[in-house]
Coordinates of C-alpha atoms in Angstrom, one line a residue:
Chain A
M1 CA 72.7 208.8 -50.3
T2 CA 75.7 209.2 -48.1
T3 CA 79.1 210.6 -49.5
E4 CA 80.8 210.8 -46.7
T5 CA 82.2 207.4 -45.3
N6 CA 84.5 205.8 -42.9
N7 CA 84.8 202.7 -45.1
T8 CA 88.4 201.5 -46.1
I9 CA 87.3 200.8 -49.9
Q10 CA 85.7 203.6 -51.7
F11 CA 85.2 204.2 -55.6
T12 CA 88.0 206.2 -57.3
P13 CA 86.2 209.8 -58.3
E14 CA 85.6 208.8 -61.9
R15 CA 83.7 205.5 -60.5
L16 CA 82.1 207.5 -58.0
E17 CA 80.5 209.8 -60.5
K18 CA 79.8 206.4 -62.9
A19 CA 77.9 205.4 -60.1
T20 CA 75.7 208.2 -59.1
A21 CA 74.7 208.6 -62.5
I22 CA 73.8 205.1 -62.5
I23 CA 72.0 205.7 -59.1
A24 CA 70.2 208.3 -61.2
Q25 CA 68.8 206.5 -63.8
Y26 CA 65.9 204.7 -61.5
P27 CA 62.8 206.1 -60.2
A28 CA 63.3 208.3 -57.0
G29 CA 63.1 205.4 -54.2
K30 CA 64.5 202.7 -56.1
Q31 CA 68.0 203.3 -56.2
K32 CA 68.5 199.7 -54.8
S33 CA 67.9 198.9 -58.2
A34 CA 71.9 200.0 -59.0
L35 CA 72.8 197.3 -56.4
L36 CA 73.9 194.8 -59.4
P37 CA 75.6 197.4 -61.6
L38 CA 77.8 198.8 -58.6
L39 CA 78.7 195.3 -57.4
H40 CA 80.3 195.2 -61.1
L41 CA 81.7 198.5 -60.8
L42 CA 83.4 197.6 -57.1
Q43 CA 84.7 194.2 -58.8
E44 CA 86.1 196.1 -61.6
Q45 CA 88.0 198.4 -59.2
E46 CA 88.9 195.7 -56.4
G47 CA 89.3 192.5 -58.6
W48 CA 86.7 191.0 -56.4
T49 CA 83.9 192.3 -53.8
P50 CA 85.6 192.5 -50.5
A51 CA 83.1 193.1 -47.4
E52 CA 84.1 196.5 -46.6
G53 CA 83.5 197.4 -50.5
M54 CA 80.0 196.2 -50.0
D55 CA 79.5 198.0 -46.9
Y56 CA 80.6 200.9 -49.0
V57 CA 78.1 199.8 -51.8
A58 CA 75.1 199.7 -48.9
E59 CA 76.4 202.8 -47.6
L60 CA 75.8 204.8 -51.2
L61 CA 72.5 202.9 -52.0
D62 CA 70.9 203.5 -48.0
I63 CA 70.5 199.6 -47.7
E64 CA 71.6 197.4 -45.0
P65 CA 74.6 195.6 -45.8
I66 CA 72.9 192.4 -45.7
E67 CA 71.0 193.1 -48.7
V68 CA 74.2 193.6 -50.5
Y69 CA 75.7 190.2 -49.0
E70 CA 72.9 188.3 -50.0
V71 CA 72.7 189.4 -53.6
A72 CA 76.7 189.4 -54.0
T73 CA 76.3 185.8 -52.5
F74 CA 73.3 184.8 -55.4
Y75 CA 74.9 185.9 -58.4
T76 CA 77.7 183.9 -59.7
M77 CA 79.9 186.7 -61.2
Y78 CA 80.7 188.4 -58.1
H79 CA 83.8 187.0 -56.5
V80 CA 83.2 186.9 -52.5
N81 CA 86.6 185.6 -51.9
P82 CA 89.9 187.2 -53.4
V83 CA 91.1 185.9 -56.8
G84 CA 94.1 186.1 -59.1
K85 CA 95.0 188.7 -61.4
H86 CA 93.2 186.9 -64.3
V87 CA 89.9 184.9 -63.4
I88 CA 89.7 182.1 -66.2
E89 CA 85.8 181.1 -66.4
Y90 CA 85.4 178.2 -68.5
C91 CA 82.1 177.0 -69.7
R92 CA 81.5 173.4 -68.4
T93 CA 77.5 172.9 -69.9
G94 CA 76.7 170.7 -72.7
P95 CA 77.6 171.9 -76.2
C96 CA 81.3 172.9 -75.0
C97 CA 81.7 169.5 -73.5
L98 CA 80.5 168.0 -77.3
M99 CA 83.3 170.1 -78.6
G100 CA 86.3 168.7 -76.6
G101 CA 85.6 171.2 -73.8
E102 CA 86.6 168.7 -70.9
E103 CA 90.0 167.7 -72.5
V104 CA 90.7 171.5 -72.9
Y105 CA 89.7 172.2 -69.7
A106 CA 92.1 169.8 -68.4
H107 CA 94.8 170.9 -70.5
L108 CA 93.9 174.1 -68.8
R109 CA 94.3 172.9 -65.2
Q110 CA 97.5 171.0 -65.7
R111 CA 99.0 173.7 -67.7
L112 CA 98.4 176.1 -64.7
G113 CA 98.9 173.4 -61.8
I114 CA 95.4 174.5 -60.0
E115 CA 92.1 173.0 -59.8
A116 CA 88.7 174.9 -60.5
G117 CA 88.1 177.1 -57.7
Q118 CA 91.8 177.9 -56.8
T119 CA 94.3 180.3 -57.6
T120 CA 97.8 179.7 -58.4
V121 CA 100.6 180.5 -55.9
D122 CA 102.1 183.5 -57.8
G123 CA 98.5 185.1 -57.5
Q124 CA 98.3 185.2 -61.4
F125 CA 95.2 183.2 -62.3
T126 CA 92.4 181.9 -60.7
I127 CA 90.1 179.1 -62.5
K128 CA 86.6 179.2 -62.1
E129 CA 84.1 176.6 -63.7
V130 CA 80.9 178.7 -65.2
E131 CA 77.5 177.2 -66.7
C132 CA 76.9 178.3 -70.3
L133 CA 78.3 181.4 -71.6
A134 CA 75.9 181.6 -74.4
A135 CA 78.4 181.0 -77.2
C136 CA 77.7 177.3 -77.6
G137 CA 78.7 177.2 -81.3
M138 CA 82.1 178.6 -80.8
G139 CA 82.6 176.0 -78.1
P140 CA 84.8 175.4 -76.1
V141 CA 84.8 178.7 -74.4
F142 CA 86.1 180.8 -71.6
Q143 CA 86.0 184.0 -70.6
V144 CA 89.0 186.1 -68.9
R145 CA 87.2 189.4 -67.3
E146 CA 84.8 191.1 -70.3
K147 CA 87.0 188.9 -73.1
Y148 CA 85.6 185.9 -74.4
Y149 CA 88.1 183.2 -76.0
M150 CA 86.1 181.0 -78.4
N151 CA 86.9 177.7 -80.6
L152 CA 89.5 176.6 -77.8
T153 CA 92.1 174.2 -78.3
N154 CA 95.1 173.0 -76.0
E155 CA 97.3 175.0 -78.2
R156 CA 95.5 177.9 -78.1
V157 CA 95.1 177.5 -74.4
D158 CA 98.8 177.7 -74.1
E159 CA 98.8 181.1 -76.4
I160 CA 96.4 182.9 -74.3
I161 CA 98.3 181.8 -71.4
D162 CA 101.4 182.8 -72.5
E163 CA 100.1 186.1 -73.6
L164 CA 98.1 186.8 -70.0
S165 CA 101.5 185.7 -68.5
K166 CA 103.6 188.7 -70.1
Chain B
M1 CA 64.2 181.4 -100.1
A2 CA 64.7 182.5 -96.8
T3 CA 63.6 185.3 -95.9
K4 CA 65.7 187.8 -93.7
I5 CA 63.5 190.1 -91.6
L6 CA 66.1 190.5 -88.6
T7 CA 69.4 189.7 -90.1
E8 CA 69.0 191.3 -93.8
H9 CA 71.8 193.7 -93.1
I10 CA 74.0 192.0 -90.6
A11 CA 77.2 191.5 -92.8
V12 CA 77.0 195.5 -93.9
P13 CA 80.3 196.8 -92.8
G14 CA 80.0 199.1 -89.9
I15 CA 76.3 198.0 -89.5
E16 CA 76.6 198.4 -85.4
T17 CA 77.0 202.0 -86.0
F18 CA 74.3 204.7 -86.2
D19 CA 75.2 206.1 -89.3
V20 CA 75.4 202.7 -91.3
Y21 CA 72.1 201.5 -89.9
R22 CA 70.3 204.3 -90.4
K23 CA 71.6 204.5 -94.3
Q24 CA 70.0 200.8 -94.7
G25 CA 66.5 202.2 -93.7
G26 CA 67.4 201.7 -89.8
Y27 CA 65.1 203.9 -87.5
E28 CA 62.3 204.3 -90.4
A29 CA 59.8 202.1 -88.3
V30 CA 60.2 204.8 -85.4
E31 CA 59.6 207.5 -87.4
K32 CA 56.5 205.9 -88.9
A33 CA 55.2 204.7 -85.7
I34 CA 55.5 207.7 -83.6
K35 CA 54.4 210.4 -86.7
T36 CA 51.8 208.1 -88.4
M37 CA 50.5 205.7 -85.8
T38 CA 48.6 205.0 -82.4
P39 CA 50.1 203.2 -79.8
E40 CA 46.7 201.0 -80.1
A41 CA 47.4 200.4 -83.7
L42 CA 50.7 199.5 -82.9
V43 CA 49.4 196.6 -80.6
E44 CA 47.0 195.7 -83.3
E45 CA 49.8 195.3 -86.1
V46 CA 52.0 193.1 -83.7
K47 CA 48.6 190.8 -82.8
K48 CA 48.2 190.4 -86.2
S49 CA 51.5 189.4 -87.2
G50 CA 51.2 186.6 -84.6
V51 CA 54.7 186.8 -83.7
R52 CA 55.2 184.4 -80.8
G53 CA 57.7 185.0 -77.8
R54 CA 61.2 184.3 -78.9
G55 CA 62.8 183.6 -75.6
G56 CA 61.3 179.9 -75.5
A57 CA 57.8 180.1 -74.2
G58 CA 56.1 180.9 -77.5
F59 CA 53.4 183.0 -76.2
P60 CA 51.6 185.4 -78.4
M61 CA 53.5 188.7 -78.4
G62 CA 50.3 190.9 -79.4
M63 CA 48.3 189.2 -76.5
K64 CA 51.1 189.7 -74.2
W65 CA 51.2 193.6 -75.0
S66 CA 47.0 193.6 -74.8
F67 CA 47.1 192.1 -71.2
L68 CA 48.9 195.1 -69.9
A69 CA 47.0 197.2 -67.2
K70 CA 46.7 200.7 -67.7
P71 CA 45.5 202.4 -64.5
E72 CA 45.6 206.2 -64.8
G73 CA 48.9 208.0 -63.2
V74 CA 50.9 204.7 -62.9
P75 CA 54.1 204.7 -65.0
R76 CA 54.1 201.4 -67.0
Y77 CA 57.4 199.5 -68.0
L78 CA 58.9 197.3 -70.9
V79 CA 61.9 195.4 -70.0
C80 CA 63.5 193.4 -72.5
N81 CA 64.7 189.8 -71.3
A82 CA 68.6 189.7 -72.8
D83 CA 69.4 187.2 -70.0
E84 CA 69.9 184.4 -72.9
S85 CA 71.3 181.8 -70.6
E86 CA 69.7 178.5 -72.1
P87 CA 72.5 175.7 -72.7
G88 CA 72.5 175.9 -76.5
T89 CA 71.3 179.5 -77.0
F90 CA 73.2 182.4 -78.3
K91 CA 71.6 184.0 -80.8
D92 CA 70.6 187.2 -78.9
H93 CA 74.3 187.5 -78.0
Y94 CA 75.0 187.3 -82.0
L95 CA 71.7 189.9 -82.4
M96 CA 73.1 192.1 -80.2
K97 CA 76.7 192.1 -80.6
N98 CA 76.3 192.7 -84.6
L99 CA 73.0 194.8 -84.6
P100 CA 72.4 196.9 -81.7
H101 CA 70.4 199.5 -83.4
L102 CA 67.9 197.0 -84.5
L103 CA 67.1 196.0 -80.7
I104 CA 67.3 200.0 -80.0
E105 CA 64.6 200.6 -82.6
G106 CA 62.3 198.1 -81.8
M107 CA 62.7 199.1 -77.9
I108 CA 61.6 202.5 -79.0
V109 CA 58.7 201.0 -81.2
S110 CA 57.6 198.7 -78.5
S111 CA 57.7 201.3 -75.9
F112 CA 55.6 203.9 -77.5
A113 CA 53.1 201.1 -78.1
L114 CA 52.8 200.5 -74.9
G115 CA 53.1 203.9 -73.5
A116 CA 56.4 203.3 -71.5
N117 CA 58.7 206.3 -70.8
K118 CA 61.3 204.3 -69.3
S119 CA 62.5 201.0 -70.5
F120 CA 64.8 198.3 -69.5
I121 CA 67.3 196.0 -71.6
Y122 CA 68.4 193.2 -69.0
V123 CA 71.3 191.7 -70.2
R124 CA 73.7 188.8 -68.4
G125 CA 76.6 190.3 -67.0
E126 CA 78.8 188.1 -68.7
L127 CA 78.5 189.9 -71.8
M128 CA 79.6 193.2 -70.4
Y129 CA 81.1 193.7 -73.7
V130 CA 78.0 193.8 -75.5
I131 CA 76.5 196.0 -72.7
H132 CA 79.3 198.5 -73.7
I133 CA 78.2 197.9 -77.4
L134 CA 74.4 198.8 -76.7
E135 CA 75.4 201.7 -74.3
K136 CA 77.4 203.3 -77.1
A137 CA 74.7 202.6 -79.8
I138 CA 72.1 204.1 -77.2
A139 CA 74.0 207.3 -77.0
E140 CA 73.9 207.6 -80.9
A141 CA 70.6 207.0 -81.1
K142 CA 70.1 209.7 -78.4
A143 CA 72.1 212.0 -80.2
A144 CA 70.1 212.0 -83.3
G145 CA 67.1 212.5 -81.5
F146 CA 65.3 208.8 -81.3
L147 CA 65.8 208.5 -77.5
G148 CA 65.4 211.1 -74.9
K149 CA 62.9 214.1 -74.4
N150 CA 60.5 215.0 -77.1
I151 CA 61.4 212.2 -79.7
L152 CA 61.1 213.5 -83.1
G153 CA 59.1 216.4 -81.9
S154 CA 56.3 214.2 -80.9
G155 CA 55.9 214.7 -77.3
Y156 CA 57.0 211.4 -76.8
D157 CA 59.7 210.9 -74.1
L158 CA 61.5 207.5 -73.8
E159 CA 64.9 206.6 -71.6
L160 CA 66.5 203.4 -72.2
I161 CA 68.5 201.7 -69.4
V162 CA 71.2 198.7 -70.2
Q163 CA 71.1 196.7 -66.7
P164 CA 73.4 194.1 -66.5
G165 CA 72.9 191.3 -64.5
G166 CA 75.3 189.2 -62.3
G167 CA 75.0 185.4 -63.4
A168 CA 72.4 183.4 -62.6
Y169 CA 70.0 181.4 -65.5
I170 CA 67.1 182.2 -63.3
C171 CA 67.1 185.6 -64.0
G172 CA 65.7 184.5 -67.4
E173 CA 62.6 184.0 -66.1
E174 CA 60.6 187.0 -66.2
T175 CA 59.6 187.5 -62.3
A176 CA 63.1 186.8 -61.2
L177 CA 64.5 189.2 -63.9
L178 CA 62.0 191.7 -62.2
E179 CA 63.4 191.1 -58.8
S180 CA 67.1 190.8 -60.0
L181 CA 66.2 194.7 -61.5
E182 CA 65.0 195.7 -58.1
G183 CA 68.4 194.7 -56.6
K184 CA 67.6 191.6 -55.1
R185 CA 68.1 187.9 -55.4
G186 CA 66.6 186.5 -58.5
N187 CA 63.9 184.5 -57.0
P188 CA 61.0 184.1 -58.9
R189 CA 57.8 185.6 -57.9
N190 CA 54.2 183.8 -57.4
K191 CA 51.6 184.1 -60.0
P192 CA 49.2 185.9 -60.3
P193 CA 49.7 188.8 -60.1
F194 CA 51.3 188.7 -63.6
P195 CA 53.7 191.3 -64.4
A196 CA 51.2 193.0 -66.7
V197 CA 49.4 193.8 -63.7
K198 CA 52.2 194.0 -61.2
G199 CA 55.9 193.8 -62.3
L200 CA 58.8 196.1 -62.0
Y201 CA 58.2 198.3 -58.8
Q202 CA 54.7 196.8 -58.6
S203 CA 53.6 198.6 -62.0
P204 CA 52.2 197.0 -65.3
T205 CA 55.3 195.7 -67.0
V206 CA 55.9 194.0 -70.2
V207 CA 58.7 191.6 -70.3
N208 CA 59.8 190.5 -74.0
N209 CA 62.8 188.6 -75.3
V210 CA 65.5 190.4 -77.5
E211 CA 64.7 188.6 -80.7
S212 CA 60.9 189.3 -80.0
I213 CA 61.6 193.0 -79.8
A214 CA 63.9 193.0 -83.0
T215 CA 61.0 191.6 -85.0
T216 CA 58.8 195.1 -84.4
P217 CA 60.8 197.6 -86.7
W218 CA 59.8 194.9 -89.5
I219 CA 56.3 194.6 -88.4
V220 CA 56.1 198.7 -88.5
N221 CA 57.6 199.0 -92.0
N222 CA 55.6 195.9 -93.4
G223 CA 52.5 195.3 -91.7
G224 CA 51.4 192.6 -89.3
D225 CA 49.7 190.7 -92.4
A226 CA 52.9 190.7 -94.3
Y227 CA 54.8 189.0 -91.1
A228 CA 52.0 186.3 -90.7
A229 CA 52.2 185.5 -94.8
I230 CA 56.0 184.3 -93.6
G231 CA 56.0 180.7 -91.7
I232 CA 53.7 178.1 -91.5
G233 CA 50.2 178.1 -89.9
R234 CA 50.5 179.8 -86.1
S235 CA 54.5 179.4 -86.6
T236 CA 54.3 183.1 -88.3
G237 CA 57.5 184.5 -89.3
T238 CA 61.4 183.9 -89.1
K239 CA 63.3 182.3 -86.2
L240 CA 66.7 182.6 -85.2
I241 CA 67.9 179.3 -84.6
S242 CA 71.7 178.8 -82.7
A243 CA 72.8 175.4 -84.1
S244 CA 75.9 173.8 -82.0
G245 CA 77.5 170.5 -81.7
H246 CA 78.2 167.9 -84.1
I247 CA 77.6 169.6 -87.0
N248 CA 79.6 171.3 -90.1
R249 CA 78.5 174.7 -89.9
P250 CA 77.8 175.7 -85.9
G251 CA 76.2 179.3 -85.9
V252 CA 73.2 181.4 -85.8
Y253 CA 70.9 181.1 -88.7
E254 CA 67.4 183.0 -89.7
I255 CA 65.1 180.4 -91.0
D256 CA 61.2 180.8 -92.0
L257 CA 59.6 178.8 -89.8
G258 CA 58.3 175.6 -91.3
L259 CA 61.8 174.8 -93.0
P260 CA 62.0 170.7 -92.7
V261 CA 64.5 169.7 -90.0
E262 CA 65.9 167.7 -92.3
D263 CA 66.9 170.4 -94.8
F264 CA 67.6 172.7 -91.7
I265 CA 70.6 169.9 -90.5
Y266 CA 71.8 168.5 -93.9
A267 CA 71.5 171.6 -96.2
D268 CA 75.2 173.6 -96.8
E269 CA 72.7 176.9 -96.2
W270 CA 72.5 175.8 -92.6
C271 CA 73.9 173.6 -90.6
G272 CA 75.8 171.8 -93.5
G273 CA 75.4 167.9 -92.5
I274 CA 76.9 165.9 -89.3
R275 CA 80.7 166.4 -89.4
P276 CA 82.4 163.9 -91.7
G277 CA 82.4 160.3 -91.2
H278 CA 79.7 160.8 -88.4
K279 CA 76.0 159.9 -88.1
L280 CA 73.3 161.8 -86.5
K281 CA 72.1 160.4 -83.1
A282 CA 70.0 162.6 -81.3
V283 CA 68.9 166.3 -81.1
V284 CA 67.7 168.8 -78.5
A285 CA 65.7 171.5 -80.5
G286 CA 65.0 174.2 -78.3
G287 CA 67.7 174.9 -75.7
S288 CA 68.7 172.2 -73.0
S289 CA 65.4 172.1 -71.4
V290 CA 63.3 170.7 -74.0
P291 CA 62.9 166.8 -74.5
I292 CA 65.8 165.3 -76.4
L293 CA 65.0 163.1 -79.5
P294 CA 66.7 160.4 -81.3
A295 CA 67.5 160.9 -85.0
N296 CA 64.5 159.2 -86.4
L297 CA 62.0 161.0 -84.2
I298 CA 63.4 164.6 -85.0
M299 CA 63.6 164.0 -88.4
N300 CA 60.1 162.7 -89.2
L301 CA 56.5 162.4 -87.5
T302 CA 55.4 158.9 -86.3
N303 CA 53.1 159.2 -89.4
G304 CA 56.5 159.1 -91.7
D305 CA 55.8 163.0 -92.6
K306 CA 59.0 165.1 -92.3
R307 CA 59.4 167.1 -89.1
L308 CA 59.3 171.0 -89.7
M309 CA 60.8 173.7 -87.5
S310 CA 57.7 175.3 -86.2
Y311 CA 56.1 175.2 -82.8
E312 CA 53.4 172.7 -83.6
S313 CA 55.4 170.1 -85.6
L314 CA 58.1 170.0 -83.3
S315 CA 55.5 169.4 -80.5
E316 CA 53.3 166.9 -82.6
G317 CA 53.1 163.8 -80.5
G318 CA 53.6 165.6 -77.1
F319 CA 56.2 164.3 -75.0
Q320 CA 56.0 160.6 -76.0
T321 CA 57.7 161.3 -79.3
G322 CA 57.7 165.2 -80.0
T323 CA 60.1 168.1 -78.3
M324 CA 59.3 171.9 -78.4
L325 CA 60.8 174.7 -80.4
G326 CA 61.7 176.6 -77.4
S327 CA 64.3 179.2 -77.6
G328 CA 65.8 177.7 -80.9
G329 CA 68.8 176.5 -79.3
F330 CA 69.6 173.6 -81.7
I331 CA 71.8 171.3 -80.0
V332 CA 73.2 168.1 -82.5
F333 CA 74.9 164.9 -81.3
D334 CA 76.5 162.5 -83.3
E335 CA 77.2 159.0 -82.2
T336 CA 80.3 159.7 -80.5
A337 CA 78.2 161.5 -77.7
C338 CA 77.6 159.7 -74.7
I339 CA 73.6 160.5 -73.7
V340 CA 74.3 159.7 -70.4
R341 CA 77.2 161.9 -69.6
N342 CA 75.0 164.8 -71.5
T343 CA 72.2 164.2 -69.3
W344 CA 74.2 164.2 -66.2
N345 CA 75.8 167.5 -67.6
F346 CA 72.4 169.1 -67.8
A347 CA 71.3 167.9 -64.9
R348 CA 74.4 169.5 -62.9
F349 CA 73.2 172.7 -64.7
Y350 CA 69.9 172.6 -63.3
H351 CA 71.1 171.8 -59.8
H352 CA 73.8 174.9 -60.1
E353 CA 71.4 177.1 -61.3
S354 CA 67.9 176.4 -58.9
C355 CA 67.4 179.5 -56.6
G356 CA 66.6 177.1 -54.2
Q357 CA 63.4 178.8 -53.2
C358 CA 61.0 175.4 -53.9
S359 CA 62.1 172.4 -52.3
P360 CA 61.3 169.8 -55.3
C361 CA 63.6 171.8 -57.3
R362 CA 66.0 172.6 -54.8
E363 CA 66.2 168.8 -53.8
G364 CA 65.2 167.3 -56.7
T365 CA 67.6 168.8 -59.1
G366 CA 70.4 167.9 -56.6
W367 CA 69.3 163.9 -56.2
M368 CA 69.0 163.7 -60.1
E369 CA 72.3 164.9 -60.5
K370 CA 73.9 162.5 -57.8
V371 CA 71.9 159.5 -59.3
L372 CA 73.1 160.4 -62.8
H373 CA 76.5 160.9 -61.3
R374 CA 77.0 157.7 -60.0
I375 CA 75.3 155.9 -63.5
E376 CA 77.7 157.7 -65.6
Y377 CA 80.6 156.8 -63.0
G378 CA 79.7 152.9 -62.9
H379 CA 78.0 153.2 -59.6
G380 CA 74.6 152.8 -61.0
H381 CA 71.7 150.7 -59.6
Q382 CA 69.0 148.8 -61.6
Q383 CA 66.1 150.6 -59.9
D384 CA 68.0 154.5 -60.5
L385 CA 66.3 154.7 -63.9
D386 CA 62.7 154.5 -62.1
L387 CA 64.2 156.6 -59.0
L388 CA 64.9 159.2 -61.6
I389 CA 61.6 159.4 -63.4
D390 CA 60.0 159.2 -60.1
V391 CA 61.9 162.5 -59.1
A392 CA 61.7 164.2 -62.2
K393 CA 57.6 163.6 -61.9
K394 CA 57.8 165.3 -58.4
I395 CA 59.6 168.3 -59.6
E396 CA 57.7 168.8 -62.7
G397 CA 54.5 170.9 -62.0
N398 CA 55.3 171.6 -58.5
T399 CA 57.5 174.8 -58.5
I400 CA 57.0 178.4 -58.7
C401 CA 58.5 178.9 -62.0
P402 CA 59.3 176.7 -64.8
L403 CA 62.9 175.8 -63.8
G404 CA 61.4 172.8 -62.2
D405 CA 59.9 171.4 -65.5
A406 CA 62.8 172.6 -67.3
A407 CA 65.6 170.1 -65.3
A408 CA 62.9 167.4 -65.3
W409 CA 62.0 167.1 -69.0
P410 CA 65.9 166.6 -70.2
V411 CA 66.1 163.7 -67.7
A412 CA 62.8 162.0 -68.2
S413 CA 63.1 162.1 -72.2
A414 CA 66.7 161.0 -72.3
I415 CA 65.5 157.7 -70.2
R416 CA 62.5 157.8 -72.2
H417 CA 64.5 157.4 -75.8
F418 CA 68.1 156.0 -74.5
R419 CA 67.2 153.7 -71.7
N420 CA 69.3 151.3 -73.4
E421 CA 72.0 153.3 -73.4
F422 CA 71.1 154.2 -69.6
E423 CA 71.1 150.3 -68.6
W424 CA 74.3 149.4 -70.9
H425 CA 76.0 151.9 -68.0
I426 CA 74.7 149.9 -65.4
T427 CA 75.3 146.6 -66.3
N428 CA 78.6 147.1 -67.9
P429 CA 80.3 149.8 -65.7
H430 CA 83.9 148.6 -66.5
E431 CA 83.5 148.9 -69.9
A432 CA 81.3 152.1 -69.7
T433 CA 83.8 154.2 -67.7
Q434 CA 86.7 153.4 -69.9
P435 CA 87.8 156.4 -71.4
G436 CA 86.0 157.6 -74.7
A437 CA 83.6 154.5 -73.9
V438 CA 80.0 155.1 -76.1
Y439 CA 77.0 152.9 -76.1
K440 CA 77.1 151.1 -79.6
G441 CA 73.9 149.3 -79.2
D442 CA 70.6 149.8 -80.9
M443 CA 70.4 153.3 -82.0
A444 CA 68.3 154.4 -84.9
L445 CA 71.3 156.7 -86.4
V446 CA 70.4 159.1 -89.6

C-alpha cells in the first residue's frame, strides 16, 4: 500500500485511518475488496467521486485506476459528476408509485425547479431517480445521504426542503 | 395463533443493544452450539428444520450447507446476503434495523457450523444507517466475548465484517454479490462451479439471506424438529412478509407458513383489508419478479380451495394460474391501479438493473420497457402484446443469472391475466391516457 501520493485529493487523517482499518479486514492480497467501502468514504468526504479521488483510492489499494472507474460507474450510488449539497434520491419503483409517489415527486421537482438528474443553480439540491429502497410499506420514500424520509406527502416534502434549506 | 420465531422480542425497548437482547435469552444459542454441539450436528438440525432460503429461491438451507466443500487448508466463508433490493421487499431492512443482534447471533452459529472464521454481511449501500447499527452491535458482541478470538474459551475464532454495496439490484444474485465483495462490478458468474466449491476468493462459500440466518438461533435452541412442526408440508416454519400497496396496514409481518391468503389480506392482525371504499384487483405475492395474479386467483385455487401462504400453494397451477412465494414481497393493488403502468414500471426497473452481460437480458429488458412505455402513453400497436410475449420468452432461460427470468415473468403474467386491460389501452389511447384513467372493464374484483 502506498501512503505517499501526489494526488490533489487525499483522505483526511481520520478517514485514512478508517480506510487502513477497512483494508486490513480482508485476507492478504485481497485488498481490492475494500474498493466499494473506500469509494463510499471518498464520497462522504468530497460529496462525489472525482477522478483524482478515484486515482488516490487506486493507489491505496495498489490497483489500476480503470479498476476503480469501472466499479464507480457500475454502481448507482456513486456520483461520478458533481452534485449539490443535498442529494435527494427518490424511489420511482412500483410500490412507491402505488402510494402516490409520482405526484409527490412531481411536486418535489416543481418546488426545486429542476428535473431528476439536475442540480439547482445555487448548488443546494440535486434530484436523482433511484430504484427500490427497500421501504415499500412506507412509500413514497426518498433518501438524502444516509437518511430515509418515508410516507411522503406534498406538505411533508415542503417541510423537508424548508428544513434542509436552513 | 402465530408463532414468533424471529420477531418475538422486536418491541422490547432497547432490544437493539447487547444487554437487553441478552436478557431476553439472546446468545444462548451461541453458548449451546459452541459448548455442546459439533458443526455436523448443527448442520443436521438445520436440515431437519426444513427451513428454505428466505431470499426468494426457497432452496433448503441445510442442503445448501451440506454442499459446502471442505478441502484441507483452504478457508471457508459464510456471506450473508443483505442486499435486499427486490421491489416490494423490506423485511431484512426491518429485521436488521430492529434486531441487529439476532442476525449476529445467527451469523456466529452458522459460521461455527460451516467452519468459517471470517464471515461477511453484505448490506446494500443505501442502508448505511443500518450498517452503523450492525457495526455497533458487532462491537458490543465482541466486547462480550461472542466474537473475535477464542469465543467463550472454545478455541473457535470468528471475525464478522459488514460490507456495503454500491447500489445494484443484481448484487442480490449470489455470484454477483461475491464479485462485488471482491471489489468488482456485479456481473454474475457462470455456474458451475457453484459458490459451495469456488465462491469468495475462489474458496468454498455459503451465501444465505438475512432472514434465513436469523432462524438459526431458534433452531439451535428448540431443535430442527420443533421448527419443522410449524408451517405446512415442505413449507416449514415462519416467514416474514413485507406487505405494501393499497392495504390498511402496510408493514412486515411474521406468519406461520400455511396461513390462508384471504386471512393475510383481510384479518386485522395482518394487512387489515383493502383501504376503505376499494376492492382488491391484483397481488404480486413474492416481490416484483413473481407472476402477478388477479384477485380471484390469489384468493383461491382453480378447484375452489383457499390459496395458502406457502411455497407449494402459491405456486399451485404453475404459471398459468399460480405464482411464487419468492421473497415474501406482498404488493396489493386495488381497482385504482393501472396494471399497464405498473408493468411498465417494473420493466423499467429490470432494464435499469440488468448488468448488461447477457444480450437477451440487456437488449430484451430495454425493448420490453420501450414497448410497454408506448402502450402506456397511447402509441401501442395491436401486435405489441404478442411481441412482448415473444421477447419475454426469448429472455427466459437464456441468461447466466435469474434476472432475465425475473424480468420476463412480470410482463408475461400481466398480459396473461390482464390482456383486456392492455388491449383497452391500445384501442382507446385517448381515453387511456387521460390523467387518472384506469381500465374499468371485466375484472374479478374481490
